[in-house]
């Protein structure tokens, strides 16, 4: 892929996905954000959390050279290359339960995760 290019996953070559629930919630949240400040959700992985790595969710309008974009129902999620290696094959989901609502990454690479689901280990 040329420098600065952004990959777009297709259904038969899915590297990372998002559930209908996540796409719906992101769409609502983006409508509430300032258009100049937010165009897509960014999913990143950082060192830390109670299990070694933690997920970071934010809204962004600027793409980086190592970003990969994934789309569902007109909603885009962007993952940088380093983070993508850690969540490859996973899916961003939005869960609504009695105790609250939250985004979570269903990550097949995680050997364990904390009770709150925001951190994991490999």
mmCIF file with all atom_site columns, C-alpha atoms in Angstrom:
data_model
loop_
_atom_site.group_PDB
_atom_site.id
_atom_site.type_symbol
_atom_site.label_atom_id
_atom_site.label_alt_id
_atom_site.label_comp_id
_atom_site.label_asym_id
_atom_site.label_entity_id
_atom_site.label_seq_id
_atom_site.pdbx_PDB_ins_code
_atom_site.Cartn_x
_atom_site.Cartn_y
_atom_site.Cartn_z
_atom_site.occupancy
_atom_site.B_iso_or_equiv
_atom_site.pdbx_formal_charge
_atom_site.auth_seq_id
_atom_site.auth_comp_id
_atom_site.auth_asym_id
_atom_site.auth_atom_id
_atom_site.pdbx_PDB_model_num
ATOM 1   C CA . UNK A 1 1   ? 0.000   0.000   0.000  1.00 0.00 ? 1   UNK A CA 1
ATOM 2   C CA . UNK A 1 2   ? 1.459   3.429   -0.895 1.00 0.00 ? 2   UNK A CA 1
ATOM 3   C CA . UNK A 1 3   ? 2.520   5.799   1.868  1.00 0.00 ? 3   UNK A CA 1
ATOM 4   C CA . UNK A 1 4   ? -0.371  7.781   3.270  1.00 0.00 ? 4   UNK A CA 1
ATOM 5   C CA . UNK A 1 5   ? -2.980  5.397   1.888  1.00 0.00 ? 5   UNK A CA 1
ATOM 6   C CA . UNK A 1 6   ? -5.828  4.264   4.070  1.00 0.00 ? 6   UNK A CA 1
ATOM 7   C CA . UNK A 1 7   ? -7.056  0.696   3.686  1.00 0.00 ? 7   UNK A CA 1
ATOM 8   C CA . UNK A 1 8   ? -10.759 -0.061  3.601  1.00 0.00 ? 8   UNK A CA 1
ATOM 9   C CA . UNK A 1 9   ? -11.855 -3.490  4.747  1.00 0.00 ? 9   UNK A CA 1
ATOM 10  C CA . UNK A 1 10  ? -14.282 -5.419  2.613  1.00 0.00 ? 10  UNK A CA 1
ATOM 11  C CA . UNK A 1 11  ? -16.639 -8.093  3.964  1.00 0.00 ? 11  UNK A CA 1
ATOM 12  C CA . UNK A 1 12  ? -14.505 -10.977 2.649  1.00 0.00 ? 12  UNK A CA 1
ATOM 13  C CA . UNK A 1 13  ? -11.190 -9.557  3.934  1.00 0.00 ? 13  UNK A CA 1
ATOM 14  C CA . UNK A 1 14  ? -12.323 -8.263  7.317  1.00 0.00 ? 14  UNK A CA 1
ATOM 15  C CA . UNK A 1 15  ? -9.387  -7.363  9.532  1.00 0.00 ? 15  UNK A CA 1
ATOM 16  C CA . UNK A 1 16  ? -11.373 -5.414  12.120 1.00 0.00 ? 16  UNK A CA 1
ATOM 17  C CA . UNK A 1 17  ? -15.078 -4.777  12.229 1.00 0.00 ? 17  UNK A CA 1
ATOM 18  C CA . UNK A 1 18  ? -17.806 -2.952  14.020 1.00 0.00 ? 18  UNK A CA 1
ATOM 19  C CA . UNK A 1 19  ? -21.199 -4.224  15.039 1.00 0.00 ? 19  UNK A CA 1
ATOM 20  C CA . UNK A 1 20  ? -24.455 -2.613  13.934 1.00 0.00 ? 20  UNK A CA 1
ATOM 21  C CA . UNK A 1 21  ? -24.920 -1.460  17.522 1.00 0.00 ? 21  UNK A CA 1
ATOM 22  C CA . UNK A 1 22  ? -21.509 0.268   17.542 1.00 0.00 ? 22  UNK A CA 1
ATOM 23  C CA . UNK A 1 23  ? -22.136 1.900   14.153 1.00 0.00 ? 23  UNK A CA 1
ATOM 24  C CA . UNK A 1 24  ? -25.534 3.179   15.314 1.00 0.00 ? 24  UNK A CA 1
ATOM 25  C CA . UNK A 1 25  ? -24.130 4.661   18.555 1.00 0.00 ? 25  UNK A CA 1
ATOM 26  C CA . UNK A 1 26  ? -21.108 6.239   16.849 1.00 0.00 ? 26  UNK A CA 1
ATOM 27  C CA . UNK A 1 27  ? -23.445 7.848   14.311 1.00 0.00 ? 27  UNK A CA 1
ATOM 28  C CA . UNK A 1 28  ? -25.480 9.439   17.117 1.00 0.00 ? 28  UNK A CA 1
ATOM 29  C CA . UNK A 1 29  ? -22.362 10.639  18.942 1.00 0.00 ? 29  UNK A CA 1
ATOM 30  C CA . UNK A 1 30  ? -20.840 12.110  15.774 1.00 0.00 ? 30  UNK A CA 1
ATOM 31  C CA . UNK A 1 31  ? -24.020 14.092  15.118 1.00 0.00 ? 31  UNK A CA 1
ATOM 32  C CA . UNK A 1 32  ? -23.593 15.634  18.577 1.00 0.00 ? 32  UNK A CA 1
ATOM 33  C CA . UNK A 1 33  ? -19.917 16.510  17.943 1.00 0.00 ? 33  UNK A CA 1
ATOM 34  C CA . UNK A 1 34  ? -18.682 19.605  16.124 1.00 0.00 ? 34  UNK A CA 1
ATOM 35  C CA . UNK A 1 35  ? -18.239 18.592  12.442 1.00 0.00 ? 35  UNK A CA 1
ATOM 36  C CA . UNK A 1 36  ? -14.785 20.210  12.268 1.00 0.00 ? 36  UNK A CA 1
ATOM 37  C CA . UNK A 1 37  ? -13.603 18.279  15.309 1.00 0.00 ? 37  UNK A CA 1
ATOM 38  C CA . UNK A 1 38  ? -14.932 14.797  14.653 1.00 0.00 ? 38  UNK A CA 1
ATOM 39  C CA . UNK A 1 39  ? -15.352 12.770  11.482 1.00 0.00 ? 39  UNK A CA 1
ATOM 40  C CA . UNK A 1 40  ? -14.747 9.242   12.766 1.00 0.00 ? 40  UNK A CA 1
ATOM 41  C CA . UNK A 1 41  ? -14.035 7.190   15.881 1.00 0.00 ? 41  UNK A CA 1
ATOM 42  C CA . UNK A 1 42  ? -10.450 6.196   16.574 1.00 0.00 ? 42  UNK A CA 1
ATOM 43  C CA . UNK A 1 43  ? -9.709  2.929   18.380 1.00 0.00 ? 43  UNK A CA 1
ATOM 44  C CA . UNK A 1 44  ? -6.201  2.639   19.794 1.00 0.00 ? 44  UNK A CA 1
ATOM 45  C CA . UNK A 1 45  ? -4.319  0.364   22.160 1.00 0.00 ? 45  UNK A CA 1
ATOM 46  C CA . UNK A 1 46  ? -1.901  1.762   24.738 1.00 0.00 ? 46  UNK A CA 1
ATOM 47  C CA . UNK A 1 47  ? 0.223   0.159   27.403 1.00 0.00 ? 47  UNK A CA 1
ATOM 48  C CA . UNK A 1 48  ? -1.406  0.306   30.822 1.00 0.00 ? 48  UNK A CA 1
ATOM 49  C CA . UNK A 1 49  ? -4.614  -0.685  32.500 1.00 0.00 ? 49  UNK A CA 1
ATOM 50  C CA . UNK A 1 50  ? -4.895  -3.486  35.005 1.00 0.00 ? 50  UNK A CA 1
ATOM 51  C CA . UNK A 1 51  ? -4.086  -6.201  32.433 1.00 0.00 ? 51  UNK A CA 1
ATOM 52  C CA . UNK A 1 52  ? -1.162  -4.688  30.486 1.00 0.00 ? 52  UNK A CA 1
ATOM 53  C CA . UNK A 1 53  ? -2.876  -3.009  27.522 1.00 0.00 ? 53  UNK A CA 1
ATOM 54  C CA . UNK A 1 54  ? -5.886  -0.724  27.431 1.00 0.00 ? 54  UNK A CA 1
ATOM 55  C CA . UNK A 1 55  ? -8.294  0.369   24.726 1.00 0.00 ? 55  UNK A CA 1
ATOM 56  C CA . UNK A 1 56  ? -8.655  4.073   24.005 1.00 0.00 ? 56  UNK A CA 1
ATOM 57  C CA . UNK A 1 57  ? -11.708 5.408   22.148 1.00 0.00 ? 57  UNK A CA 1
ATOM 58  C CA . UNK A 1 58  ? -11.799 8.954   20.813 1.00 0.00 ? 58  UNK A CA 1
ATOM 59  C CA . UNK A 1 59  ? -13.267 11.043  18.018 1.00 0.00 ? 59  UNK A CA 1
ATOM 60  C CA . UNK A 1 60  ? -10.945 12.536  15.437 1.00 0.00 ? 60  UNK A CA 1
ATOM 61  C CA . UNK A 1 61  ? -10.921 14.405  12.129 1.00 0.00 ? 61  UNK A CA 1
ATOM 62  C CA . UNK A 1 62  ? -7.280  13.880  11.161 1.00 0.00 ? 62  UNK A CA 1
ATOM 63  C CA . UNK A 1 63  ? -5.885  10.736  9.586  1.00 0.00 ? 63  UNK A CA 1
ATOM 64  C CA . UNK A 1 64  ? -2.331  9.585   10.112 1.00 0.00 ? 64  UNK A CA 1
ATOM 65  C CA . UNK A 1 65  ? -0.211  7.770   7.526  1.00 0.00 ? 65  UNK A CA 1
ATOM 66  C CA . UNK A 1 66  ? -0.469  4.458   9.383  1.00 0.00 ? 66  UNK A CA 1
ATOM 67  C CA . UNK A 1 67  ? -4.266  4.552   9.844  1.00 0.00 ? 67  UNK A CA 1
ATOM 68  C CA . UNK A 1 68  ? -6.564  1.829   8.553  1.00 0.00 ? 68  UNK A CA 1
ATOM 69  C CA . UNK A 1 69  ? -10.248 2.690   8.140  1.00 0.00 ? 69  UNK A CA 1
ATOM 70  C CA . UNK A 1 70  ? -13.160 0.284   8.591  1.00 0.00 ? 70  UNK A CA 1
ATOM 71  C CA . UNK A 1 71  ? -16.736 1.178   7.748  1.00 0.00 ? 71  UNK A CA 1
ATOM 72  C CA . UNK A 1 72  ? -20.238 -0.053  8.492  1.00 0.00 ? 72  UNK A CA 1
ATOM 73  C CA . UNK A 1 73  ? -23.490 1.672   7.594  1.00 0.00 ? 73  UNK A CA 1
ATOM 74  C CA . UNK A 1 74  ? -21.638 4.875   6.622  1.00 0.00 ? 74  UNK A CA 1
ATOM 75  C CA . UNK A 1 75  ? -19.748 5.092   9.931  1.00 0.00 ? 75  UNK A CA 1
ATOM 76  C CA . UNK A 1 76  ? -15.953 4.931   9.974  1.00 0.00 ? 76  UNK A CA 1
ATOM 77  C CA . UNK A 1 77  ? -13.648 3.602   12.656 1.00 0.00 ? 77  UNK A CA 1
ATOM 78  C CA . UNK A 1 78  ? -9.911  4.185   12.292 1.00 0.00 ? 78  UNK A CA 1
ATOM 79  C CA . UNK A 1 79  ? -7.180  2.038   13.859 1.00 0.00 ? 79  UNK A CA 1
ATOM 80  C CA . UNK A 1 80  ? -3.461  2.801   13.662 1.00 0.00 ? 80  UNK A CA 1
ATOM 81  C CA . UNK A 1 81  ? -1.130  0.072   12.411 1.00 0.00 ? 81  UNK A CA 1
ATOM 82  C CA . UNK A 1 82  ? 0.446   -0.803  15.786 1.00 0.00 ? 82  UNK A CA 1
ATOM 83  C CA . UNK A 1 83  ? -2.956  -1.053  17.486 1.00 0.00 ? 83  UNK A CA 1
ATOM 84  C CA . UNK A 1 84  ? -4.336  -3.061  14.561 1.00 0.00 ? 84  UNK A CA 1
ATOM 85  C CA . UNK A 1 85  ? -1.736  -5.771  15.169 1.00 0.00 ? 85  UNK A CA 1
ATOM 86  C CA . UNK A 1 86  ? -3.168  -6.163  18.693 1.00 0.00 ? 86  UNK A CA 1
ATOM 87  C CA . UNK A 1 87  ? -6.871  -6.199  17.713 1.00 0.00 ? 87  UNK A CA 1
ATOM 88  C CA . UNK A 1 88  ? -6.645  -7.981  14.330 1.00 0.00 ? 88  UNK A CA 1
ATOM 89  C CA . UNK A 1 89  ? -9.721  -10.131 13.733 1.00 0.00 ? 89  UNK A CA 1
ATOM 90  C CA . UNK A 1 90  ? -11.668 -8.275  16.437 1.00 0.00 ? 90  UNK A CA 1
ATOM 91  C CA . UNK A 1 91  ? -14.800 -6.196  16.441 1.00 0.00 ? 91  UNK A CA 1
ATOM 92  C CA . UNK A 1 92  ? -15.890 -2.979  18.115 1.00 0.00 ? 92  UNK A CA 1
ATOM 93  C CA . UNK A 1 93  ? -19.253 -3.420  19.813 1.00 0.00 ? 93  UNK A CA 1
ATOM 94  C CA . UNK A 1 94  ? -21.567 -1.178  21.811 1.00 0.00 ? 94  UNK A CA 1
ATOM 95  C CA . UNK A 1 95  ? -23.192 -2.901  24.765 1.00 0.00 ? 95  UNK A CA 1
ATOM 96  C CA . UNK A 1 96  ? -26.273 -1.677  26.629 1.00 0.00 ? 96  UNK A CA 1
ATOM 97  C CA . UNK A 1 97  ? -26.893 -3.301  30.021 1.00 0.00 ? 97  UNK A CA 1
ATOM 98  C CA . UNK A 1 98  ? -28.751 -2.388  33.187 1.00 0.00 ? 98  UNK A CA 1
ATOM 99  C CA . UNK A 1 99  ? -25.513 -1.224  34.815 1.00 0.00 ? 99  UNK A CA 1
ATOM 100 C CA . UNK A 1 100 ? -24.604 1.037   31.899 1.00 0.00 ? 100 UNK A CA 1
ATOM 101 C CA . UNK A 1 101 ? -23.664 1.318   28.244 1.00 0.00 ? 101 UNK A CA 1
ATOM 102 C CA . UNK A 1 102 ? -20.164 1.121   26.814 1.00 0.00 ? 102 UNK A CA 1
ATOM 103 C CA . UNK A 1 103 ? -17.979 0.373   23.816 1.00 0.00 ? 103 UNK A CA 1
ATOM 104 C CA . UNK A 1 104 ? -15.982 -2.835  23.973 1.00 0.00 ? 104 UNK A CA 1
ATOM 105 C CA . UNK A 1 105 ? -13.548 -4.578  21.665 1.00 0.00 ? 105 UNK A CA 1
ATOM 106 C CA . UNK A 1 106 ? -14.209 -8.279  21.163 1.00 0.00 ? 106 UNK A CA 1
ATOM 107 C CA . UNK A 1 107 ? -10.571 -9.252  20.711 1.00 0.00 ? 107 UNK A CA 1
ATOM 108 C CA . UNK A 1 108 ? -9.625  -12.823 19.726 1.00 0.00 ? 108 UNK A CA 1
ATOM 109 C CA . UNK A 1 109 ? -5.962  -12.035 20.493 1.00 0.00 ? 109 UNK A CA 1
ATOM 110 C CA . UNK A 1 110 ? -6.547  -11.272 24.174 1.00 0.00 ? 110 UNK A CA 1
ATOM 111 C CA . UNK A 1 111 ? -5.637  -14.127 26.492 1.00 0.00 ? 111 UNK A CA 1
ATOM 112 C CA . UNK A 1 112 ? -7.366  -12.389 29.405 1.00 0.00 ? 112 UNK A CA 1
ATOM 113 C CA . UNK A 1 113 ? -9.113  -9.129  30.177 1.00 0.00 ? 113 UNK A CA 1
ATOM 114 C CA . UNK A 1 114 ? -10.131 -7.200  33.251 1.00 0.00 ? 114 UNK A CA 1
ATOM 115 C CA . UNK A 1 115 ? -13.638 -7.193  34.638 1.00 0.00 ? 115 UNK A CA 1
ATOM 116 C CA . UNK A 1 116 ? -14.479 -3.819  33.111 1.00 0.00 ? 116 UNK A CA 1
ATOM 117 C CA . UNK A 1 117 ? -13.365 -4.940  29.624 1.00 0.00 ? 117 UNK A CA 1
ATOM 118 C CA . UNK A 1 118 ? -11.195 -1.907  28.944 1.00 0.00 ? 118 UNK A CA 1
ATOM 119 C CA . UNK A 1 119 ? -7.843  -3.620  29.377 1.00 0.00 ? 119 UNK A CA 1
ATOM 120 C CA . UNK A 1 120 ? -6.377  -6.940  28.266 1.00 0.00 ? 120 UNK A CA 1
ATOM 121 C CA . UNK A 1 121 ? -3.242  -9.035  28.060 1.00 0.00 ? 121 UNK A CA 1
ATOM 122 C CA . UNK A 1 122 ? -1.821  -11.166 25.273 1.00 0.00 ? 122 UNK A CA 1
#
